[in-house]
Coordinates of C-alpha atoms in Angstrom, one line a residue:
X1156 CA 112.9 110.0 84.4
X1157 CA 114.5 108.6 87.3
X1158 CA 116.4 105.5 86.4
X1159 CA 117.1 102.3 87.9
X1160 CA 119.9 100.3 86.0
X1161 CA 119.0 96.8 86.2
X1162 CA 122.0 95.5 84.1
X1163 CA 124.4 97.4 82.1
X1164 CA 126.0 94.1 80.9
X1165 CA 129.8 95.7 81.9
X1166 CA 130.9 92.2 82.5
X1167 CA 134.9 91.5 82.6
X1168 CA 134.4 88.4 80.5
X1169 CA 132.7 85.6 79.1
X1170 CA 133.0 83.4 82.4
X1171 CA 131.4 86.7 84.4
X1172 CA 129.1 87.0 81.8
X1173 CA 127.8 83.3 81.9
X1174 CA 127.9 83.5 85.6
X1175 CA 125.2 86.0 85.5
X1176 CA 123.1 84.9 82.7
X1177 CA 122.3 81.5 82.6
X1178 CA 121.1 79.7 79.2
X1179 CA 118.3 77.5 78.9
X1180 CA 116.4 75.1 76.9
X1181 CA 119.9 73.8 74.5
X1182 CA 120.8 77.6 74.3
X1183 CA 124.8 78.5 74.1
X1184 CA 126.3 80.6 76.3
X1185 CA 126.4 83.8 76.5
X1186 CA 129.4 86.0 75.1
X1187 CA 130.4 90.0 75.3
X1188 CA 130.3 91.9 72.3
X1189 CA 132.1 95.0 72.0
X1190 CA 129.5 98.7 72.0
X1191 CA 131.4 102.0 72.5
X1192 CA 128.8 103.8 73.7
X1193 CA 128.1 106.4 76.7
X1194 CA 128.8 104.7 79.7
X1195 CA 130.1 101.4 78.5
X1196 CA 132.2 99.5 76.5
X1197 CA 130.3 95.9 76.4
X1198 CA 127.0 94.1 75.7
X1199 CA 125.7 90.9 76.0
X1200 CA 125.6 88.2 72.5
X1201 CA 123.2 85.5 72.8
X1202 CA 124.6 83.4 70.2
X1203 CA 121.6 81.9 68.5
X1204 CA 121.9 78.7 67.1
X1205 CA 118.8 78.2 65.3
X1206 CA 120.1 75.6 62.8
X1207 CA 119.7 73.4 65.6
X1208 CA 116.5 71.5 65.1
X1209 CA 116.1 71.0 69.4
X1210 CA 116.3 74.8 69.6
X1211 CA 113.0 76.5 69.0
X1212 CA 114.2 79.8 70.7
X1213 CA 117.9 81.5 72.8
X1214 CA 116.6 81.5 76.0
X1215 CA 118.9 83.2 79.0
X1216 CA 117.8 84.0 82.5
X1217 CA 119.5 85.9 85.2
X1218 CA 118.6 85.7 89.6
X1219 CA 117.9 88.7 91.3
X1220 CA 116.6 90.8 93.9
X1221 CA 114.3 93.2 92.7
X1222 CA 110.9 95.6 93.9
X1223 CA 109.7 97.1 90.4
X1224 CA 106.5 98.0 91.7
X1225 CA 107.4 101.9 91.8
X1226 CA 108.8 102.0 87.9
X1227 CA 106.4 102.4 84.8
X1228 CA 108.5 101.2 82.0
X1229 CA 111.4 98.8 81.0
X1230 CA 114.1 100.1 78.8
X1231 CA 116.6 98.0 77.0
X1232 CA 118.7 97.5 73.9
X1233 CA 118.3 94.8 71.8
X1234 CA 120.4 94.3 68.6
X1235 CA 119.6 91.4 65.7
X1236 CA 122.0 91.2 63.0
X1237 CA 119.3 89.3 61.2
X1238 CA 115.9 89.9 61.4
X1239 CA 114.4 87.6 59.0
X1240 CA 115.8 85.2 61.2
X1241 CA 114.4 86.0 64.6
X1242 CA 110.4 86.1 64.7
X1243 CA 110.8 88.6 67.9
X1244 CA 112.2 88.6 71.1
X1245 CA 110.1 88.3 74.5
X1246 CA 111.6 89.6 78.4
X1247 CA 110.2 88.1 81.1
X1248 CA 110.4 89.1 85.0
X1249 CA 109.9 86.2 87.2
X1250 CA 107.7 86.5 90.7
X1251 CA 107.8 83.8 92.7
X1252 CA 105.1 81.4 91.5
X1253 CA 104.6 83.0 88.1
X1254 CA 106.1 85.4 84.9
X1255 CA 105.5 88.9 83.9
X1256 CA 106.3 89.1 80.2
X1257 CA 106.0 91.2 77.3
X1258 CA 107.4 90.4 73.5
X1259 CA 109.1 93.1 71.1
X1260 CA 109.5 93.6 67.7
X1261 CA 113.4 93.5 66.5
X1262 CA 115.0 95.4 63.9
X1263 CA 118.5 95.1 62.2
X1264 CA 121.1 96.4 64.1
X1265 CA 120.4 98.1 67.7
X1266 CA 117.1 99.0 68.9
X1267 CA 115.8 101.1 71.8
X1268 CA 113.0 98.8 73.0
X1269 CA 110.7 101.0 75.6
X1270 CA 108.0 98.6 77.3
X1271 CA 105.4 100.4 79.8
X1272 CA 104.8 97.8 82.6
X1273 CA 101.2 97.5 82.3
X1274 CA 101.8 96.2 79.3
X1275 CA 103.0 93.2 80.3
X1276 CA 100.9 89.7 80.7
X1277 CA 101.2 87.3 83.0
X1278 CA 101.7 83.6 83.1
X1279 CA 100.8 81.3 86.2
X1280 CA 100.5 83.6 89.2
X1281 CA 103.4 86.3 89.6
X1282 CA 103.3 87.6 93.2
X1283 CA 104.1 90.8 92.0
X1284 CA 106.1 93.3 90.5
X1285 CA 107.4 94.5 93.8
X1286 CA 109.2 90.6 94.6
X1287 CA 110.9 90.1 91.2
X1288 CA 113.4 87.2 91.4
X1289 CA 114.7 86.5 88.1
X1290 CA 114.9 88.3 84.3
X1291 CA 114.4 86.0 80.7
X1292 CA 115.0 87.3 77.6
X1293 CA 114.2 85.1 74.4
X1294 CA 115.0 85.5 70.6
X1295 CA 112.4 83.4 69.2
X1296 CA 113.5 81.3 66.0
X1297 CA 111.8 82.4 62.2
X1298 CA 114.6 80.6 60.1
X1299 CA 117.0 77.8 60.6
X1300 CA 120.4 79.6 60.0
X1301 CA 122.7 80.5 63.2
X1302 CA 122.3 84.5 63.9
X1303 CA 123.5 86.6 66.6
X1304 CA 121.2 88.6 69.1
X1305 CA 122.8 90.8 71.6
X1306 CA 121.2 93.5 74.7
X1307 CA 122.4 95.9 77.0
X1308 CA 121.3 98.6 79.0
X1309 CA 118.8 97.3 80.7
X1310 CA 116.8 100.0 82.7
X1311 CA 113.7 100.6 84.6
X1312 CA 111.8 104.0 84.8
X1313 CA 109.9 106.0 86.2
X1314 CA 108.3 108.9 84.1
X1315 CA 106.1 112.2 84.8
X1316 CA 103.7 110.8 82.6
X1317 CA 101.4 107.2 83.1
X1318 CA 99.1 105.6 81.0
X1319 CA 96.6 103.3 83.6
X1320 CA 95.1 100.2 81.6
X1321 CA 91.6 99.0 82.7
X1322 CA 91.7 96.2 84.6
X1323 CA 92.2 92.7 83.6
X1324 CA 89.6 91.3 85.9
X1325 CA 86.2 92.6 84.7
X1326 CA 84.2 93.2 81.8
X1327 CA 85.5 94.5 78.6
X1328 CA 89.3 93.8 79.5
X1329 CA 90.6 93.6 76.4
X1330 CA 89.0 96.5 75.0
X1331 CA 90.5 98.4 78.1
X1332 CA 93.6 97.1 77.0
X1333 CA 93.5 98.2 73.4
X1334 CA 92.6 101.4 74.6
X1335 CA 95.9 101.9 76.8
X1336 CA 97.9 100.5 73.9
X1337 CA 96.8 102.9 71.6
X1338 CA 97.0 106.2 73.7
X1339 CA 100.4 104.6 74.2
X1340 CA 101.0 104.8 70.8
X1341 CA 99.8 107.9 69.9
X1342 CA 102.2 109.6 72.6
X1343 CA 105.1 107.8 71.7
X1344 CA 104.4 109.1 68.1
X1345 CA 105.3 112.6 69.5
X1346 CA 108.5 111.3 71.1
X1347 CA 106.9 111.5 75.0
X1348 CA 108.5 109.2 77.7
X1349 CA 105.6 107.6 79.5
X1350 CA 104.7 104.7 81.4
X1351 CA 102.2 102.3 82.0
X1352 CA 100.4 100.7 84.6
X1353 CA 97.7 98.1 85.4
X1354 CA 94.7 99.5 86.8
X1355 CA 95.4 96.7 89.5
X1356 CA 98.9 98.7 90.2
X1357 CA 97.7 102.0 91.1
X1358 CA 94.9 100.9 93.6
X1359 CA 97.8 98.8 95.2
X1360 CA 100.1 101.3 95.4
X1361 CA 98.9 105.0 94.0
X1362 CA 100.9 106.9 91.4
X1363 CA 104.5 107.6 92.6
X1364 CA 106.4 110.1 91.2
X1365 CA 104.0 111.1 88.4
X1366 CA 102.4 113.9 87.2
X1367 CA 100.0 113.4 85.0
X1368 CA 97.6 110.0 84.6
X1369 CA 95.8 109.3 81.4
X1370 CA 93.1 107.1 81.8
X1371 CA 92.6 105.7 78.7
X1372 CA 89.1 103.6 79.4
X1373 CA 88.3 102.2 82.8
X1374 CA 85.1 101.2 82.6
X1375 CA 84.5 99.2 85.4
X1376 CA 86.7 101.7 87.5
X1377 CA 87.1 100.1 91.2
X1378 CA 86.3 102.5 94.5
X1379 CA 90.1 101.8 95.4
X1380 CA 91.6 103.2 92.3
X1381 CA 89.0 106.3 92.6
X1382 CA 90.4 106.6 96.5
X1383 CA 94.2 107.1 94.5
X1384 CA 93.1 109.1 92.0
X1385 CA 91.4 111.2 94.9
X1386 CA 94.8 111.4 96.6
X1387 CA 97.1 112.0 94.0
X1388 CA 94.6 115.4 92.6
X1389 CA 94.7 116.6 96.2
X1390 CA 98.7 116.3 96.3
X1391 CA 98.8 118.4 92.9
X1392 CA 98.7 115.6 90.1
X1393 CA 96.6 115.9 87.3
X1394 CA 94.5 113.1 85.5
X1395 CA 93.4 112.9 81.8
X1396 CA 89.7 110.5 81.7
X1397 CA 88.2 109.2 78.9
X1398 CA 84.4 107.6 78.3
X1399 CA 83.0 106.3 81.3
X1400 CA 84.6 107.0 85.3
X1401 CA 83.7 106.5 88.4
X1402 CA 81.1 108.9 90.1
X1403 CA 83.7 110.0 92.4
X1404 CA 86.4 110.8 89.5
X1405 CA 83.3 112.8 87.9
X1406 CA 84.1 114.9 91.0
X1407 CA 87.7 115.7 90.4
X1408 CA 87.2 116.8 87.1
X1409 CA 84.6 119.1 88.0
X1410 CA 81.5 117.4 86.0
X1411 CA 78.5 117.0 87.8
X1412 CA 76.2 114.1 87.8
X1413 CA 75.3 112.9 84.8
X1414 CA 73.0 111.1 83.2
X1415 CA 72.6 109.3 79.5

């Protein structure tokens, strides 16, 4: 994969810490927590409060600078030293006028959290992945006793292998989006780094540094996503389609026309 590292929470100390990531809604500040690990010494606590009936979740956000739009996946750590305790966690990337955001399961201790970028919802109307502006994470309240919730290595990726979700804009959208979910699934059974994109994504901007697209279910597959998918055969990449494609995918895959 090629890696962009968005935050590897190597802060000097709390105040450099707190001047990076903000809390919100009642939330305490932030703190570093020690983690030897390869290629750092220091991760980020979110000390959650929950016995604090005004705090429903420990919310911290971070400014910056970001175009995402080439990257498939978001990596991260995320440790819970309490599980019952926290219902899950949620990260959010901010874009202008709206959120992309995805929520994860926790476990006790430290958890490699891998979360391809298609699946990520939006709330309001995000610009886009390419002018991200700020970063939320949440741990989301499940008892009313004060826990501790920490993250680091926060990454983005791109992989040699994408999953494309059907789009969220025509018929049979969710079912699209079950589909990519569970071809998701079954190839991070086998241990296979992968990303995902939105159908949306890869009409925008094609299928950069990839390899191989798995379509998972597309059924109302648009002529500009066919026009990528054209390119990227032409330039050498290879495409995996299930059910239903456009006439013009049919093509690539060496099927002639067909008929039910």
């Amino acid at each position: 994969a090629e890696v962009l590292v968005i935050d590897d929470f190597e802060y000097a100390d709390a105040a450099a810490a707190q001047a990076a990531w903000q809390a919100a809604e009642s939330s305490t500040p932030v703190e570093i927590m020690p983690r030897d690990v390869d290629g750092g010494k220091t991760a980020l606590k979110f000390p959650c409060l929950y016995s604090d009936e005004k705090v429903n979740r420990a919310v911290y956000d971070r400014a910056v600078t970001l175009d995402l739009s080439a990257y498939g996946s978001i990596a991260f750590d995320f440790y819970s030293e309490d599980p019952k305790l926290v219902r899950n966690g949620t990260i959010y990337f901010h874009s202008e006028n709206g959120w992309f955001g995805s929520g994860f399961s926790v476990a006790k201790g430290w958890k490699r959290v891998v979360i391809g970028r298609g699946s990520f919802g939006t709330e309001d109307t995000p610009t886009g992945w390419h002018k991200i502006d700020g970063i939320r994470i949440c741990a989301w309240k499940s008892g009313n006793v004060d826990t501790v919730c920490a993250v680091d290595n926060l990454h983005a990726r791109t992989e040699d292998i994408l999953v494309v979700r059907g789009s969220s804009a025509q018929a049979e959208s969710r079912t699209a989006a079950r589909a990519a979910e569970q071809m998701s699934e079954y190839i991070s059974y086998y241990g296979v780094p992968h990303g995902v994109l939105a159908e949306e994504d890869v009409a925008a901007g094609g299928l950069p540094n990839c390899r191989l697209a798995i379509l998972a279910y597309s059924p109302s597959m648009s002529d500009a996503l066919a026009d990528q998918l054209t390119r990227f055969v032409e330039a050498g990449g290879k495409i995996a389609v299930f059910y239903s494609t456009h006439p013009r995918v049919a093509e690539l895959l060496g099927l002639g026309p067909r008929t039910y």
